[in-house]
Amino acid sequence: FYLWARSPGKQGSHYDPNCDLFQPSEKRMVLTSDAFMLGMLGVLAACTAKLGLVAMFNLYFMPYWINVIWLDVVTYLHHHGSSNPAEKMPWYRGEQWSYLRGGLTTLDRDYGIFNKIHHDIGTHVVHHLFPQIP
């Protein structure tokens, strides 16, 4: 839901091209993204009308939520250390936080047989230092 209203204390939305998250030159890209999102909602509504709610739940919504849960778990694991106090990851807030400090307080993890499924996402620290790396 943070995409609609952002974090507490911050104004704007990820869908508002005039939000301070975006440069004026990015306005067309945000509007294009919004249009495609609305188009996808239309496709989903049409498929639901044609196939029925139960079919869409099984064919689209359940796989979608499984994917979202998987990504949330992987993200959580990259940003949280072990429950062992000696291995606890520091959390920086306010003046203490910096881009570099935040990027260096992530973990690379080995997901074994699942590495190939998400393109060896275990290289997470490098991704935070060089965000052009997916």
PDB file of C-alpha atoms in Angstrom:
ATOM      1  CA  PHE A   1       0.000   0.000   0.000  1.00  0.00           C
ATOM      2  CA  TYR A   2       3.009   2.296   0.353  1.00  0.00           C
ATOM      3  CA  LEU A   3       2.947   2.744  -3.428  1.00  0.00           C
ATOM      4  CA  TRP A   4      -0.320   4.683  -3.088  1.00  0.00           C
ATOM      5  CA  ALA A   5       0.576   6.872  -0.118  1.00  0.00           C
ATOM      6  CA  ARG A   6       4.318   6.332   0.558  1.00  0.00           C
ATOM      7  CA  SER A   7       5.817   6.001   4.000  1.00  0.00           C
ATOM      8  CA  PRO A   8       4.374   7.850   6.995  1.00  0.00           C
ATOM      9  CA  GLY A   9       5.427  11.484   6.978  1.00  0.00           C
ATOM     10  CA  LYS A  10       6.076  11.585   3.217  1.00  0.00           C
ATOM     11  CA  GLN A  11       3.745  13.017   0.606  1.00  0.00           C
ATOM     12  CA  GLY A  12       2.958  11.741  -2.875  1.00  0.00           C
ATOM     13  CA  SER A  13       2.471   8.461  -4.639  1.00  0.00           C
ATOM     14  CA  HIS A  14       4.391   6.177  -6.981  1.00  0.00           C
ATOM     15  CA  TYR A  15       1.531   6.682  -9.443  1.00  0.00           C
ATOM     16  CA  ASP A  16       1.560  10.502  -9.353  1.00  0.00           C
ATOM     17  CA  PRO A  17       3.855  11.909 -12.063  1.00  0.00           C
ATOM     18  CA  ASN A  18       4.098  15.196 -10.121  1.00  0.00           C
ATOM     19  CA  CYS A  19       5.387  13.485  -6.947  1.00  0.00           C
ATOM     20  CA  ASP A  20       8.821  14.542  -5.686  1.00  0.00           C
ATOM     21  CA  LEU A  21      10.016  10.964  -6.251  1.00  0.00           C
ATOM     22  CA  PHE A  22      10.292  11.755  -9.939  1.00  0.00           C
ATOM     23  CA  GLN A  23      12.182  14.227 -12.080  1.00  0.00           C
ATOM     24  CA  PRO A  24      10.027  16.351 -14.427  1.00  0.00           C
ATOM     25  CA  SER A  25      11.617  14.468 -17.345  1.00  0.00           C
ATOM     26  CA  GLU A  26      10.157  11.201 -15.979  1.00  0.00           C
ATOM     27  CA  LYS A  27       6.523  12.375 -16.117  1.00  0.00           C
ATOM     28  CA  ARG A  28       5.774  10.599 -19.424  1.00  0.00           C
ATOM     29  CA  MET A  29       7.240   7.341 -18.122  1.00  0.00           C
ATOM     30  CA  VAL A  30       5.056   7.483 -14.995  1.00  0.00           C
ATOM     31  CA  LEU A  31       1.956   8.218 -17.081  1.00  0.00           C
ATOM     32  CA  THR A  32       2.832   5.350 -19.435  1.00  0.00           C
ATOM     33  CA  SER A  33       3.263   3.010 -16.479  1.00  0.00           C
ATOM     34  CA  ASP A  34      -0.083   4.159 -15.046  1.00  0.00           C
ATOM     35  CA  ALA A  35      -1.805   3.565 -18.403  1.00  0.00           C
ATOM     36  CA  PHE A  36      -0.408   0.044 -18.709  1.00  0.00           C
ATOM     37  CA  MET A  37      -1.406  -0.730 -15.122  1.00  0.00           C
ATOM     38  CA  LEU A  38      -4.970   0.393 -15.856  1.00  0.00           C
ATOM     39  CA  GLY A  39      -4.890  -1.666 -19.063  1.00  0.00           C
ATOM     40  CA  MET A  40      -3.824  -4.744 -17.105  1.00  0.00           C
ATOM     41  CA  LEU A  41      -6.642  -4.182 -14.617  1.00  0.00           C
ATOM     42  CA  GLY A  42      -9.004  -4.067 -17.612  1.00  0.00           C
ATOM     43  CA  VAL A  43      -7.590  -7.341 -18.975  1.00  0.00           C
ATOM     44  CA  LEU A  44      -8.002  -8.972 -15.562  1.00  0.00           C
ATOM     45  CA  ALA A  45     -11.589  -7.698 -15.297  1.00  0.00           C
ATOM     46  CA  ALA A  46     -12.400  -9.017 -18.797  1.00  0.00           C
ATOM     47  CA  CYS A  47     -10.824 -12.404 -18.039  1.00  0.00           C
ATOM     48  CA  THR A  48     -12.736 -12.585 -14.768  1.00  0.00           C
ATOM     49  CA  ALA A  49     -16.001 -11.813 -16.605  1.00  0.00           C
ATOM     50  CA  LYS A  50     -15.240 -14.492 -19.240  1.00  0.00           C
ATOM     51  CA  LEU A  51     -13.694 -17.257 -17.080  1.00  0.00           C
ATOM     52  CA  GLY A  52     -15.303 -16.599 -13.728  1.00  0.00           C
ATOM     53  CA  LEU A  53     -13.912 -15.639 -10.352  1.00  0.00           C
ATOM     54  CA  VAL A  54     -12.892 -19.161  -9.290  1.00  0.00           C
ATOM     55  CA  ALA A  55     -10.860 -19.766 -12.472  1.00  0.00           C
ATOM     56  CA  MET A  56      -9.116 -16.397 -12.196  1.00  0.00           C
ATOM     57  CA  PHE A  57      -8.393 -17.019  -8.532  1.00  0.00           C
ATOM     58  CA  ASN A  58      -6.711 -20.332  -9.405  1.00  0.00           C
ATOM     59  CA  LEU A  59      -5.022 -19.252 -12.634  1.00  0.00           C
ATOM     60  CA  TYR A  60      -3.878 -15.734 -11.768  1.00  0.00           C
ATOM     61  CA  PHE A  61      -4.365 -14.536  -8.201  1.00  0.00           C
ATOM     62  CA  MET A  62      -2.940 -17.562  -6.356  1.00  0.00           C
ATOM     63  CA  PRO A  63       0.234 -17.770  -8.512  1.00  0.00           C
ATOM     64  CA  TYR A  64       0.598 -13.985  -8.207  1.00  0.00           C
ATOM     65  CA  TRP A  65       0.402 -14.081  -4.407  1.00  0.00           C
ATOM     66  CA  ILE A  66       2.819 -17.023  -4.223  1.00  0.00           C
ATOM     67  CA  ASN A  67       5.283 -14.930  -6.266  1.00  0.00           C
ATOM     68  CA  VAL A  68       4.749 -11.883  -4.018  1.00  0.00           C
ATOM     69  CA  ILE A  69       5.278 -13.954  -0.867  1.00  0.00           C
ATOM     70  CA  TRP A  70       8.439 -15.514  -2.342  1.00  0.00           C
ATOM     71  CA  LEU A  71       9.861 -12.071  -3.206  1.00  0.00           C
ATOM     72  CA  ASP A  72       8.951 -10.714   0.242  1.00  0.00           C
ATOM     73  CA  VAL A  73      10.690 -13.624   1.970  1.00  0.00           C
ATOM     74  CA  VAL A  74      13.819 -13.236  -0.179  1.00  0.00           C
ATOM     75  CA  THR A  75      13.865  -9.458   0.459  1.00  0.00           C
ATOM     76  CA  TYR A  76      13.402  -9.995   4.200  1.00  0.00           C
ATOM     77  CA  LEU A  77      16.269 -12.506   4.274  1.00  0.00           C
ATOM     78  CA  HIS A  78      18.566 -10.097   2.410  1.00  0.00           C
ATOM     79  CA  HIS A  79      17.899  -7.294   4.885  1.00  0.00           C
ATOM     80  CA  HIS A  80      17.821  -9.175   8.197  1.00  0.00           C
ATOM     81  CA  GLY A  81      20.533 -11.118   9.936  1.00  0.00           C
ATOM     82  CA  SER A  82      20.270 -14.175  12.101  1.00  0.00           C
ATOM     83  CA  SER A  83      18.452 -14.190  15.447  1.00  0.00           C
ATOM     84  CA  ASN A  84      21.873 -14.659  17.024  1.00  0.00           C
ATOM     85  CA  PRO A  85      22.729 -11.285  18.687  1.00  0.00           C
ATOM     86  CA  ALA A  86      26.344 -11.626  17.523  1.00  0.00           C
ATOM     87  CA  GLU A  87      25.155 -11.685  13.886  1.00  0.00           C
ATOM     88  CA  LYS A  88      22.461  -8.999  14.172  1.00  0.00           C
ATOM     89  CA  MET A  89      22.329  -6.485  11.308  1.00  0.00           C
ATOM     90  CA  PRO A  90      22.405  -2.828  12.361  1.00  0.00           C
ATOM     91  CA  TRP A  91      19.475  -0.579  11.468  1.00  0.00           C
ATOM     92  CA  TYR A  92      20.259   3.050  10.694  1.00  0.00           C
ATOM     93  CA  ARG A  93      17.635   5.782  10.887  1.00  0.00           C
ATOM     94  CA  GLY A  94      17.545   9.532  10.335  1.00  0.00           C
ATOM     95  CA  GLU A  95      20.948  11.203  10.350  1.00  0.00           C
ATOM     96  CA  GLN A  96      22.792   7.897  10.827  1.00  0.00           C
ATOM     97  CA  TRP A  97      21.501   6.426   7.556  1.00  0.00           C
ATOM     98  CA  SER A  98      23.336   6.923   4.275  1.00  0.00           C
ATOM     99  CA  TYR A  99      23.013   5.225   0.900  1.00  0.00           C
ATOM    100  CA  LEU A 100      26.358   3.472   1.320  1.00  0.00           C
ATOM    101  CA  ARG A 101      25.668   2.410   4.906  1.00  0.00           C
ATOM    102  CA  GLY A 102      22.244   1.052   3.914  1.00  0.00           C
ATOM    103  CA  GLY A 103      23.708  -0.847   0.968  1.00  0.00           C
ATOM    104  CA  LEU A 104      26.432  -2.421   3.050  1.00  0.00           C
ATOM    105  CA  THR A 105      24.006  -3.651   5.714  1.00  0.00           C
ATOM    106  CA  THR A 106      22.446  -6.276   3.459  1.00  0.00           C
ATOM    107  CA  LEU A 107      23.384  -9.917   3.166  1.00  0.00           C
ATOM    108  CA  ASP A 108      24.344 -12.186   0.321  1.00  0.00           C
ATOM    109  CA  ARG A 109      22.654 -15.545   0.806  1.00  0.00           C
ATOM    110  CA  ASP A 110      22.911 -18.860  -0.966  1.00  0.00           C
ATOM    111  CA  TYR A 111      19.470 -20.231  -1.871  1.00  0.00           C
ATOM    112  CA  GLY A 112      20.810 -23.557  -3.126  1.00  0.00           C
ATOM    113  CA  ILE A 113      18.651 -25.127  -5.824  1.00  0.00           C
ATOM    114  CA  PHE A 114      16.566 -21.930  -6.039  1.00  0.00           C
ATOM    115  CA  ASN A 115      19.488 -19.705  -7.158  1.00  0.00           C
ATOM    116  CA  LYS A 116      18.782 -20.214 -10.862  1.00  0.00           C
ATOM    117  CA  ILE A 117      15.074 -19.442 -10.440  1.00  0.00           C
ATOM    118  CA  HIS A 118      15.831 -15.838  -9.536  1.00  0.00           C
ATOM    119  CA  HIS A 119      19.043 -15.315 -11.477  1.00  0.00           C
ATOM    120  CA  ASP A 120      21.428 -15.798  -8.539  1.00  0.00           C
ATOM    121  CA  ILE A 121      19.915 -12.994  -6.468  1.00  0.00           C
ATOM    122  CA  GLY A 122      22.438 -13.932  -3.772  1.00  0.00           C
ATOM    123  CA  THR A 123      24.645 -11.068  -4.997  1.00  0.00           C
ATOM    124  CA  HIS A 124      22.507  -8.584  -3.107  1.00  0.00           C
ATOM    125  CA  VAL A 125      25.193  -6.349  -1.581  1.00  0.00           C
ATOM    126  CA  VAL A 126      26.647  -5.602  -5.036  1.00  0.00           C
ATOM    127  CA  HIS A 127      23.116  -4.745  -6.249  1.00  0.00           C
ATOM    128  CA  HIS A 128      22.791  -2.130  -3.502  1.00  0.00           C
ATOM    129  CA  LEU A 129      26.183  -0.606  -4.281  1.00  0.00           C
ATOM    130  CA  PHE A 130      25.525  -0.567  -8.049  1.00  0.00           C
ATOM    131  CA  PRO A 131      21.717  -0.313  -8.503  1.00  0.00           C
ATOM    132  CA  GLN A 132      21.934  -0.697 -12.271  1.00  0.00           C
ATOM    133  CA  ILE A 133      22.622  -4.386 -11.552  1.00  0.00           C
ATOM    134  CA  PRO A 134      19.208  -6.050 -11.190  1.00  0.00           C
TER     135      PRO A 134
END
